[in-house]
XYZ file of C-alpha atoms in Angstrom:
730
model
C 134.352 64.578 234.658
C 132.304 66.994 236.937
C 130.174 68.022 233.586
C 128.920 64.265 233.132
C 128.367 63.387 236.943
C 126.090 66.625 237.299
C 123.954 65.576 234.003
C 123.707 62.180 235.362
C 122.439 63.015 238.684
C 120.100 65.289 237.521
C 118.855 62.719 234.872
C 118.693 60.208 237.412
C 116.579 62.359 239.736
C 114.212 63.419 237.400
C 113.746 59.811 236.087
C 112.714 58.890 239.837
C 110.520 61.855 240.350
C 108.669 60.801 237.089
C 108.597 56.972 237.955
C 107.276 57.406 241.640
C 104.456 55.133 242.281
C 100.988 56.547 243.420
C 98.032 54.661 245.080
C 96.261 54.459 241.656
C 99.242 52.918 240.207
C 99.365 50.123 242.868
C 95.699 49.187 241.815
C 96.413 49.330 238.089
C 99.531 46.800 238.603
C 97.448 44.329 240.406
C 95.044 44.657 237.552
C 97.648 44.321 234.957
C 99.313 41.336 236.668
C 96.073 39.372 236.423
C 95.859 40.336 232.834
C 99.528 39.517 231.962
C 98.886 36.020 233.056
C 95.778 35.704 230.733
C 97.299 37.006 227.923
C 100.770 34.784 228.404
C 98.546 31.348 228.255
C 96.805 33.093 225.082
C 99.851 34.029 223.415
C 101.387 30.409 224.314
C 98.281 28.805 222.531
C 98.636 31.428 219.556
C 102.107 30.458 218.755
C 101.317 26.588 219.046
C 98.813 27.083 216.223
C 100.801 29.620 214.132
C 104.306 27.869 213.448
C 105.322 30.687 211.234
C 105.068 33.040 213.679
C 108.661 32.622 215.262
C 109.983 33.891 212.110
C 109.234 37.465 212.555
C 112.421 39.126 213.892
C 110.591 42.076 215.347
C 109.172 39.512 218.291
C 112.910 38.652 218.976
C 115.279 40.148 221.507
C 118.822 38.904 221.978
C 120.318 39.777 225.027
C 123.618 38.982 226.962
C 124.060 38.943 230.981
C 127.555 40.208 231.700
C 129.168 41.120 235.155
C 132.020 40.751 237.288
C 132.318 37.156 238.953
C 130.070 36.669 241.898
C 127.901 39.471 241.233
C 124.760 37.221 240.667
C 124.260 36.488 236.720
C 123.524 32.767 236.773
C 121.056 33.331 239.701
C 119.192 36.015 237.887
C 118.751 33.647 235.038
C 117.338 31.178 237.220
C 114.715 33.816 238.211
C 113.956 34.465 234.818
C 113.495 31.070 233.424
C 111.120 30.663 236.444
C 109.210 33.950 235.778
C 108.432 32.784 232.025
C 107.192 29.038 233.105
C 110.386 26.823 232.745
C 110.978 24.063 235.044
C 114.564 24.472 236.691
C 115.715 20.920 238.429
C 118.117 22.920 240.814
C 119.881 25.956 241.661
C 122.221 27.734 239.209
C 120.380 25.464 236.202
C 122.396 27.297 233.665
C 125.664 25.846 234.865
C 125.562 22.491 233.391
C 129.427 21.345 233.511
C 130.467 19.478 236.405
C 133.042 21.729 237.206
C 130.761 24.536 237.191
C 128.668 23.237 240.021
C 131.713 22.165 242.134
C 133.516 25.514 242.077
C 130.483 27.397 242.001
C 131.673 29.641 238.783
C 130.742 29.686 235.151
C 133.044 28.661 232.701
C 131.257 28.514 229.381
C 128.701 30.939 227.720
C 125.401 29.230 227.285
C 122.045 30.217 225.464
C 118.448 29.588 226.692
C 115.347 30.841 224.867
C 112.233 32.633 227.171
C 108.865 33.905 226.112
C 107.463 36.959 227.428
C 104.357 39.262 225.889
C 104.281 37.440 222.572
C 108.049 37.966 222.221
C 110.629 35.542 221.925
C 113.956 36.285 224.339
C 117.210 34.629 223.520
C 119.260 35.093 226.914
C 122.868 34.371 226.818
C 124.538 33.702 230.410
C 128.411 34.644 230.393
C 131.333 33.804 232.476
C 132.627 36.652 234.974
C 135.987 35.412 235.510
C 138.691 37.351 233.516
C 140.567 33.787 232.362
C 137.348 33.083 230.400
C 136.843 36.488 228.830
C 136.986 34.739 225.518
C 133.633 33.379 225.988
C 132.279 36.962 226.526
C 133.995 38.295 223.492
C 132.342 35.724 221.025
C 128.751 36.082 222.203
C 128.367 39.775 222.334
C 128.503 40.097 218.440
C 125.174 38.062 218.312
C 123.123 39.911 220.736
C 121.589 43.613 220.411
C 121.215 44.167 224.025
C 123.059 43.408 227.274
C 122.179 43.426 231.222
C 125.252 44.760 233.101
C 124.787 43.196 236.711
C 126.608 44.998 239.143
C 126.858 44.358 242.996
C 125.351 47.295 244.514
C 127.476 46.784 247.508
C 130.743 46.407 245.981
C 130.384 48.518 242.782
C 131.905 48.067 239.443
C 135.279 45.944 239.753
C 137.870 45.078 237.162
C 136.050 42.499 235.208
C 133.169 44.974 235.158
C 135.400 47.267 232.981
C 136.278 44.620 230.940
C 133.018 43.229 229.696
C 131.419 46.627 229.496
C 134.178 47.742 227.121
C 133.064 44.456 224.683
C 129.382 45.521 224.654
C 130.110 49.131 224.014
C 132.594 48.133 221.278
C 129.732 46.462 219.437
C 127.490 49.190 220.127
C 125.360 47.674 222.472
C 122.894 49.717 225.020
C 123.328 48.136 228.327
C 120.591 48.116 230.842
C 122.369 48.519 234.416
C 121.084 46.039 237.057
C 122.270 46.923 240.646
C 121.751 43.561 242.163
C 121.905 42.604 245.794
C 119.962 45.620 247.226
C 118.302 43.694 249.789
C 121.776 43.746 251.731
C 121.473 45.560 255.008
C 124.362 47.628 254.348
C 123.064 48.660 250.639
C 121.132 52.197 250.946
C 119.769 54.462 248.468
C 122.623 56.700 248.746
C 125.027 53.653 248.172
C 123.043 52.820 245.085
C 123.355 56.375 243.887
C 127.009 56.452 244.169
C 127.364 52.975 242.310
C 125.244 54.369 239.773
C 127.673 57.556 239.367
C 130.758 55.159 239.406
C 129.322 53.146 236.303
C 128.369 56.106 234.597
C 131.934 57.332 234.821
C 133.063 54.041 233.548
C 130.779 54.427 230.838
C 132.291 57.843 229.937
C 135.891 56.414 230.352
C 135.325 53.990 227.874
C 134.093 56.397 225.406
C 130.428 55.630 225.313
C 128.160 57.743 223.105
C 125.604 59.976 224.710
C 122.675 56.970 223.815
C 124.743 54.839 225.710
C 125.066 56.888 228.441
C 121.310 57.351 228.905
C 121.114 53.893 230.260
C 117.865 52.555 232.496
C 118.684 51.694 236.034
C 116.848 48.882 237.830
C 117.238 47.597 241.199
C 116.996 43.908 242.244
C 117.485 40.790 244.305
C 118.097 38.063 242.364
C 118.277 35.739 245.521
C 114.804 36.859 246.327
C 113.745 36.905 242.705
C 112.485 40.383 241.878
C 113.565 43.546 240.042
C 112.286 47.001 240.336
C 112.660 50.408 238.399
C 112.581 52.175 241.818
C 114.861 51.822 244.877
C 113.351 49.369 247.115
C 113.959 46.622 249.720
C 110.752 45.199 249.836
C 108.472 45.605 247.011
C 104.485 44.747 247.223
C 103.570 41.338 246.792
C 101.962 41.843 243.373
C 105.193 42.942 241.693
C 107.624 40.877 243.634
C 108.770 39.148 240.336
C 110.908 39.674 237.564
C 108.314 41.204 235.254
C 109.709 44.766 235.262
C 113.338 43.674 233.981
C 111.513 41.415 231.261
C 109.603 44.608 230.133
C 112.755 46.830 230.250
C 114.416 44.234 228.075
C 111.390 44.505 225.499
C 111.363 48.325 225.861
C 115.106 49.268 225.452
C 116.594 46.318 223.713
C 115.955 46.851 219.816
C 114.852 43.723 217.675
C 117.431 42.225 215.159
C 117.926 44.252 211.915
C 117.681 41.359 209.448
C 116.230 40.568 206.279
C 113.811 37.279 205.771
C 113.943 37.494 201.953
C 117.982 37.515 201.740
C 119.880 34.076 201.486
C 120.413 32.085 204.644
C 123.685 32.859 206.215
C 124.691 32.303 209.843
C 128.124 32.892 211.823
C 128.899 29.648 214.461
C 129.692 30.971 217.697
C 129.364 28.043 219.618
C 130.046 24.212 218.782
C 128.818 21.225 220.465
C 129.649 17.215 219.970
C 127.174 14.696 220.202
C 127.533 11.051 219.634
C 124.632 10.593 217.257
C 124.476 13.830 215.565
C 128.068 14.764 215.326
C 128.767 18.336 215.452
C 126.103 20.901 216.891
C 126.765 24.289 215.412
C 125.115 27.211 217.569
C 125.099 30.802 216.229
C 122.785 33.716 215.128
C 120.919 33.695 211.832
C 122.296 37.085 209.978
C 119.961 36.657 207.123
C 117.192 34.380 205.494
C 115.252 31.205 206.665
C 116.669 28.020 206.819
C 114.507 24.625 207.218
C 115.112 21.094 207.866
C 116.470 19.388 204.652
C 118.103 22.547 203.163
C 121.313 22.298 201.525
C 124.063 24.244 203.047
C 127.747 24.893 202.637
C 130.583 26.014 205.077
C 132.556 28.819 204.431
C 135.926 30.481 205.845
C 138.124 33.586 205.362
C 141.608 33.014 204.206
C 144.522 35.074 202.940
C 143.397 34.231 199.475
C 139.807 35.035 199.777
C 136.590 32.968 200.532
C 137.213 29.194 200.918
C 134.374 26.457 200.905
C 134.811 23.753 203.485
C 131.954 21.440 203.118
C 128.875 20.793 201.395
C 125.930 19.117 203.296
C 122.331 19.382 204.382
C 120.321 20.454 207.535
C 119.496 17.211 209.294
C 118.056 18.676 212.480
C 117.267 22.178 213.507
C 117.202 22.840 217.259
C 116.613 25.909 219.483
C 117.323 26.029 223.302
C 114.272 26.462 225.204
C 114.331 26.538 229.143
C 117.047 24.192 230.394
C 116.284 21.948 227.199
C 116.844 21.592 223.459
C 113.526 21.680 221.352
C 113.457 20.645 217.454
C 111.901 23.140 214.947
C 111.135 22.905 211.468
C 112.273 26.369 210.475
C 114.123 29.654 211.685
C 114.470 33.075 210.643
C 116.982 36.051 210.369
C 117.997 37.587 214.172
C 117.020 34.247 215.962
C 119.651 31.862 217.812
C 119.672 28.567 216.684
C 121.455 25.139 216.443
C 122.229 23.266 213.254
C 123.211 19.506 212.880
C 124.478 17.874 209.532
C 128.073 18.842 208.881
C 131.149 17.613 210.258
C 133.887 20.180 209.348
C 132.757 23.974 210.209
C 133.845 25.216 213.607
C 133.569 28.456 215.412
C 134.086 31.645 213.395
C 133.015 29.888 210.022
C 129.734 30.760 208.059
C 127.082 28.435 207.238
C 124.882 29.603 204.414
C 122.805 28.643 201.178
C 124.539 27.001 198.400
C 124.544 30.110 196.386
C 125.954 32.296 198.913
C 129.797 32.777 198.254
C 130.935 35.649 200.625
C 131.784 34.402 204.263
C 130.700 36.616 207.321
C 133.568 38.405 209.319
C 135.169 36.519 211.950
C 135.467 36.604 215.705
C 138.015 39.027 217.002
C 139.397 37.874 220.305
C 142.170 39.496 222.367
C 145.462 37.542 222.197
C 146.555 35.228 224.720
C 148.933 36.181 227.503
C 150.530 32.994 229.078
C 151.297 29.629 227.729
C 152.346 26.313 228.966
C 153.556 23.027 227.631
C 152.185 19.812 227.689
C 153.915 16.667 227.112
C 153.953 12.773 227.706
C 154.207 11.775 231.648
C 157.584 10.029 231.382
C 157.977 9.397 235.482
C 158.741 6.043 236.629
C 155.098 6.007 238.066
C 153.598 6.599 234.585
C 150.856 4.487 233.313
C 149.427 3.367 236.615
C 146.191 5.532 236.538
C 145.641 6.596 233.313
C 144.272 5.374 230.081
C 145.299 7.859 227.572
C 149.272 8.012 227.789
C 150.717 8.725 224.210
C 151.686 11.996 222.733
C 149.191 11.361 219.776
C 146.249 11.179 221.946
C 147.242 14.097 224.089
C 147.796 16.068 220.855
C 144.446 15.187 219.282
C 142.326 16.323 222.542
C 144.452 19.608 222.768
C 143.272 20.002 219.214
C 139.608 19.136 219.953
C 139.616 21.833 222.531
C 140.883 24.427 220.305
C 138.164 23.998 218.003
C 135.641 24.619 220.589
C 137.276 27.265 222.535
C 139.218 30.232 220.443
C 140.597 31.613 223.337
C 142.852 28.397 223.666
C 145.958 28.227 220.847
C 147.604 24.609 220.506
C 151.208 24.852 218.911
C 152.835 21.334 217.986
C 156.347 21.049 219.490
C 159.256 18.725 219.642
C 159.225 15.395 221.001
C 155.567 15.163 221.505
C 155.192 18.194 223.262
C 152.216 21.028 222.943
C 152.490 24.364 223.704
C 148.994 25.684 224.902
C 148.550 29.386 225.003
C 145.588 30.991 226.710
C 144.207 33.897 228.941
C 145.305 32.610 232.549
C 146.264 29.627 234.875
C 142.737 29.091 235.990
C 141.678 28.928 232.237
C 144.515 26.224 231.772
C 144.017 24.617 234.900
C 140.356 23.794 234.002
C 141.551 22.360 230.881
C 144.105 20.074 232.567
C 141.516 19.124 234.943
C 138.919 17.898 232.404
C 141.860 16.063 230.787
C 142.754 14.316 234.271
C 139.160 13.249 234.805
C 138.912 11.935 231.304
C 141.907 9.388 231.862
C 144.689 11.267 230.598
C 148.374 11.487 231.786
C 150.789 14.376 231.280
C 153.285 16.318 232.536
C 152.867 20.370 232.482
C 155.661 22.806 232.430
C 155.284 26.048 234.710
C 153.100 28.848 232.747
C 155.321 31.448 230.888
C 154.017 34.974 230.157
C 153.870 35.754 226.357
C 155.838 39.053 225.602
C 155.625 41.634 222.562
C 158.167 43.580 221.100
C 157.321 46.925 219.669
C 159.936 49.192 218.333
C 162.892 47.395 219.778
C 161.063 47.854 223.455
C 160.109 44.542 225.321
C 156.477 44.772 226.704
C 154.601 42.613 229.065
C 151.058 42.222 229.960
C 149.777 44.212 232.840
C 146.681 43.491 235.086
C 144.163 45.375 236.825
C 144.042 44.077 240.600
C 141.117 45.082 242.799
C 141.869 43.921 246.312
C 139.635 44.037 249.380
C 141.194 42.990 253.080
C 141.148 43.527 256.561
C 143.209 46.607 257.781
C 145.598 44.283 260.010
C 146.672 42.537 256.410
C 147.264 45.534 254.306
C 151.151 45.476 255.375
C 151.526 41.752 254.401
C 149.908 42.284 251.159
C 151.664 45.229 250.168
C 154.877 43.958 250.873
C 154.306 40.769 248.955
C 153.029 42.749 245.892
C 155.812 44.830 246.085
C 158.104 41.986 245.232
C 156.047 41.209 242.302
C 156.551 44.602 240.725
C 152.528 45.986 241.601
C 152.170 49.521 241.520
C 149.452 51.072 243.968
C 146.348 53.371 242.075
C 144.196 53.996 244.696
C 143.745 52.782 248.183
C 141.036 53.681 250.750
C 138.058 52.338 253.058
C 135.413 50.047 251.769
C 132.030 51.924 252.110
C 129.472 50.361 254.654
C 132.281 47.846 256.004
C 134.184 49.102 259.282
C 137.686 48.047 259.219
C 138.125 46.713 255.338
C 140.617 48.434 252.943
C 140.175 48.463 249.312
C 143.562 48.513 247.084
C 143.383 49.183 243.274
C 146.820 48.106 242.070
C 148.379 47.201 238.519
C 150.653 44.445 238.242
C 152.514 42.259 235.664
C 150.649 38.886 234.772
C 154.211 37.059 235.807
C 154.089 38.618 239.091
C 150.521 37.118 239.944
C 151.269 33.766 238.854
C 151.022 31.483 242.086
C 149.909 34.355 244.296
C 146.328 33.692 244.835
C 147.311 30.823 247.329
C 149.853 33.133 249.153
C 147.074 35.946 249.140
C 144.471 33.451 250.866
C 147.392 32.433 253.604
C 148.236 36.134 254.164
C 145.010 37.249 254.656
C 143.756 34.275 256.647
C 140.945 33.577 254.017
C 139.038 36.737 254.805
C 140.490 38.652 251.401
C 139.036 39.097 248.061
C 141.173 39.586 244.914
C 139.896 40.184 241.312
C 142.207 40.773 238.234
C 141.662 41.334 234.640
C 143.874 42.126 231.853
C 144.398 46.004 231.333
C 147.338 46.496 228.682
C 150.982 45.792 227.557
C 153.339 47.781 229.137
C 157.297 48.047 229.176
C 158.713 45.371 231.281
C 159.059 46.346 234.908
C 162.298 44.575 235.824
C 163.235 41.590 237.688
C 160.952 39.928 240.326
C 161.944 39.696 244.025
C 162.304 36.545 245.815
C 158.782 35.098 245.947
C 159.710 31.428 246.427
C 161.950 29.131 248.664
C 163.907 26.009 247.421
C 162.408 22.629 247.477
C 163.206 19.162 249.026
C 164.013 16.640 246.391
C 163.315 12.952 246.766
C 166.489 10.726 245.880
C 165.074 7.467 246.838
C 162.391 5.291 245.107
C 159.463 3.444 246.983
C 156.987 4.316 249.859
C 157.702 7.183 252.074
C 157.958 6.515 255.656
C 156.989 8.308 258.652
C 160.307 7.867 260.374
C 161.992 9.455 257.436
C 159.567 12.414 257.253
C 159.896 12.984 261.182
C 163.438 13.891 260.720
C 162.780 15.866 257.719
C 160.267 18.188 259.312
C 162.855 20.463 260.756
C 163.887 21.255 256.964
C 160.869 22.891 255.826
C 157.152 22.298 254.588
C 156.250 18.935 253.556
C 153.822 18.187 250.852
C 153.225 14.130 251.074
C 151.961 12.160 253.947
C 153.675 8.876 254.813
C 152.828 5.829 252.223
C 153.035 7.957 249.142
C 154.864 6.617 246.404
C 157.958 8.462 245.596
C 161.034 8.367 242.861
C 164.080 10.055 242.128
C 163.729 13.789 241.369
C 160.048 14.057 242.701
C 159.246 17.294 244.843
C 158.361 16.308 248.555
C 158.366 19.821 250.207
C 159.604 23.396 250.414
C 162.958 23.873 251.662
C 163.184 26.520 254.700
C 166.319 28.161 252.616
C 166.484 29.606 249.030
C 168.503 26.187 247.570
C 167.270 22.723 246.942
C 168.117 19.820 249.083
C 168.376 16.173 248.265
C 166.784 13.865 250.910
C 166.032 10.399 251.436
C 162.310 10.026 252.491
C 162.050 6.210 252.057
C 164.580 5.655 254.694
C 162.966 3.128 257.238
C 164.114 2.429 261.094
C 167.115 -0.324 261.439
C 165.655 -3.460 263.183
C 167.959 -5.480 265.437
C 167.546 -8.571 267.721
C 168.617 -6.389 271.008
C 165.720 -5.786 273.243
C 165.764 -1.819 273.719
C 165.294 -0.667 277.307
C 162.770 1.954 276.590
C 159.710 1.866 274.436
C 159.738 3.326 270.563
C 159.213 6.829 270.377
C 155.697 7.966 268.828
C 155.973 9.581 265.607
C 153.878 12.645 265.552
C 153.981 14.744 262.178
C 152.573 17.932 261.237
C 149.679 17.551 258.495
C 151.361 18.010 254.941
C 150.519 21.032 252.445
C 148.338 19.276 249.838
C 148.412 21.303 246.733
C 145.564 21.865 244.125
C 146.153 22.156 240.689
C 146.077 25.570 240.552
C 148.117 25.803 243.344
C 150.813 23.463 241.751
C 150.607 25.441 238.477
C 151.498 28.950 240.441
C 154.318 27.105 242.379
C 156.432 25.155 240.250
C 159.675 26.937 238.963
C 161.385 26.707 235.745
C 163.379 23.487 236.125
C 160.372 21.612 237.478
C 157.348 19.979 236.169
C 153.924 18.852 237.129
C 152.859 15.312 236.815
C 149.140 14.962 236.129
C 147.132 11.687 236.493
C 143.364 10.591 237.311
C 144.415 10.078 241.136
C 147.344 12.215 241.969
C 149.236 15.318 241.303
C 152.855 15.328 241.813
C 155.736 17.876 241.487
C 158.994 16.988 240.044
C 162.356 18.134 238.544
C 162.639 17.927 234.815
C 165.819 16.023 235.011
C 165.061 13.323 237.476
C 168.585 11.988 238.315
C 170.507 14.117 240.726
C 173.811 13.594 238.918
C 172.261 15.049 235.687
C 170.908 17.963 237.714
C 174.219 18.827 238.905
C 176.009 18.321 235.589
C 173.066 20.635 233.765
C 173.970 23.124 236.710
C 177.312 23.030 236.363
C 177.498 23.300 232.807
C 175.235 26.447 233.072
C 177.862 28.019 235.768
C 180.721 27.338 233.327
C 179.085 29.069 230.397
C 177.850 31.936 232.653
C 181.417 32.313 234.274
C 183.281 32.201 230.888
C 180.823 34.827 229.052
C 180.369 36.916 232.217
C 184.548 36.833 232.738
C 184.645 38.102 228.980
C 182.095 40.685 229.626
C 183.679 42.001 233.185
C 186.929 42.228 231.199
C 185.877 43.679 228.098
C 182.484 45.826 229.229
C 183.127 49.670 228.396
C 182.606 52.161 231.149
C 179.203 53.522 229.437
C 177.172 50.871 227.702
C 173.697 49.844 226.673
C 171.667 46.698 226.665
C 172.506 45.977 223.352
C 176.200 46.264 223.977
C 175.885 43.255 226.479
C 174.106 41.062 224.239
C 176.066 41.695 221.280
C 179.308 40.707 223.547
C 177.510 37.521 224.744
C 176.228 36.276 221.267
C 176.851 32.534 222.287
C 175.017 32.529 225.386
C 171.375 32.708 225.916
C 169.995 35.693 228.055
C 168.277 33.595 230.837
C 171.775 31.712 231.020
C 173.709 35.384 231.205
C 171.326 36.443 233.936
C 171.630 33.399 236.073
C 175.641 34.044 235.937
C 175.577 37.590 236.994
C 176.467 36.436 240.647
C 180.016 34.965 239.229
C 181.271 38.463 238.265
C 183.851 39.808 240.627
C 182.845 43.215 241.049
C 179.223 44.342 242.417
C 178.779 47.658 240.992
C 179.745 46.159 237.353
C 177.548 43.427 237.802
C 174.490 45.483 238.480
C 175.349 47.316 235.508
C 175.281 44.643 233.388
C 172.015 43.150 235.069
C 170.072 46.383 234.396
C 170.962 46.746 230.861
C 170.067 42.987 229.857
C 166.893 43.580 232.071
C 165.918 46.553 230.218
C 166.922 45.097 226.645
C 165.385 41.498 226.719
C 162.863 41.828 229.633
C 164.081 38.491 231.238
C 161.954 37.424 234.209
C 165.040 35.804 236.106
């Protein structure tokens, strides 16, 4: 790597020496800025007079803005829109979903169009969180360039590597934008260091020589300026985004498309409108489309290309600024929206009726986690929601799978549906949206999706980047060691005294529910970012990561008198006055076993006057869980009850006697099978031998019954053999 680093440093030094401003260039820039304003107005008038000018592909630029979470993509989009004269009603204008504005994250990719110097720029804002990586994968195929935004203080992180790998895979030549250079801790030396780290990342991902020669700009999206040279306070005449827009025109190639070929478009986004029906958005691969044209939908199947539907273009639209404008026609290379068809969805092709070949579909990484959605069957079901049946839940999930390719929905038994996705946050957003729409449902804990290759069990491994204070490193390391994490790198954070940065790899199952524990251990001062890395051999059983729970055995309203006596038993999850039922979880036990309690017990009244006054009830505030915390907390024998007004934890079997019966039956099966294994197990054996001699018992039941074997040494041998063979996460 020394050779590429030296070449990169020499290239960047030569570039800066050639681009250093002089006194004459300052006057020239002042003159040019005035000329630009005049030419922009003239170009807008010319475009209005000539409607067919938008069909020239050489004047189009399709660019995606990609970055790690919180590195400034959406703020940058705001400044670009304002630079080009768009009216922005509020900050983070591209975050149009209510959950995006509430949580401050981008959930879905969005397209907008801006005009600059006689060119039309189609800008795509993408999410930065690892759970929404599918949004990035499906849009990089319809652009010719990308702006890689990197925080100059933090440098490239886990998701930076993921989005950059996708961009390089499609042959894009990204423009590196070092953002937040106005911070006091960011110096020119720090920017050079981050630039070298990004160059190493390019080289490690197999970038070509042309991609390695990427342009670099320095910006402060918050202040609204970008510069080709490092500065913290640019002159007033260039304190804008013009240099970034010029770099896009200069370095991003126009789309290679033919206007003479028949019309074809690959659908990459889909919206639903009450009046227009399905609005299909995508990049026109070839040809010209106009309002009223006859088109049909095509899809690729195992037997070949299949026609889905034949229809007519009713409306032709294009995103402009923060709104949608109607257009009469559009040409190859442009990103447009079509209304008039009811069946095509994402990944399908819309083309002229004479076209019989579909475009290649979008390839996405497989999901890594799954949850089971079902009907809410608790005693409090039906009080809050309006959509209660399994049919309505299934229809809503199928509709979500049409617009979000990163989610798979598989119908199961007894009106249940297995939903597969990228992470607990992505599925948590889906559950929260359904909850706000009036759905009631029960959700199982997340399960990691394994692979088997050459008889070896593989599990998804994630790359984790952590930044914490020095005094919290021990707690974080201890917690992650129980979750089978392995430290790859560790060192101080540049420019931040007393901060430590950790780079680790950890199984996805070990990170489920860890974010809330991490926030508690670091007192809210730590940062943790994660992204999928690869599939790897199963790392063995996890340590003890959770205590038992306090389970209600009464129905009614919870009383403060009962909670006062339960406080010494553990941490409470509910306040007084909450409705409860048999099997509902009301707290965490201080020990590893579950405890059945009665939280509805009231103080007995009598007609005897007491000598002293009643004691004052003082309770510790309960630990109220959010939806994401509940998803990471529940165990395999528990469920989450989700309603529009409440989130409750409960046992899968509500009746205490049934829970004991099921537990006793499992123990008897384990004792029977493990007892025979204890007698018949040879001195030398493999995991296949264990499973072959316990064909009638599931692996999970077998693992839970290991503590019934008499001899500790033989029990450990069986446990390790089964874990190596099956990868059971128990």
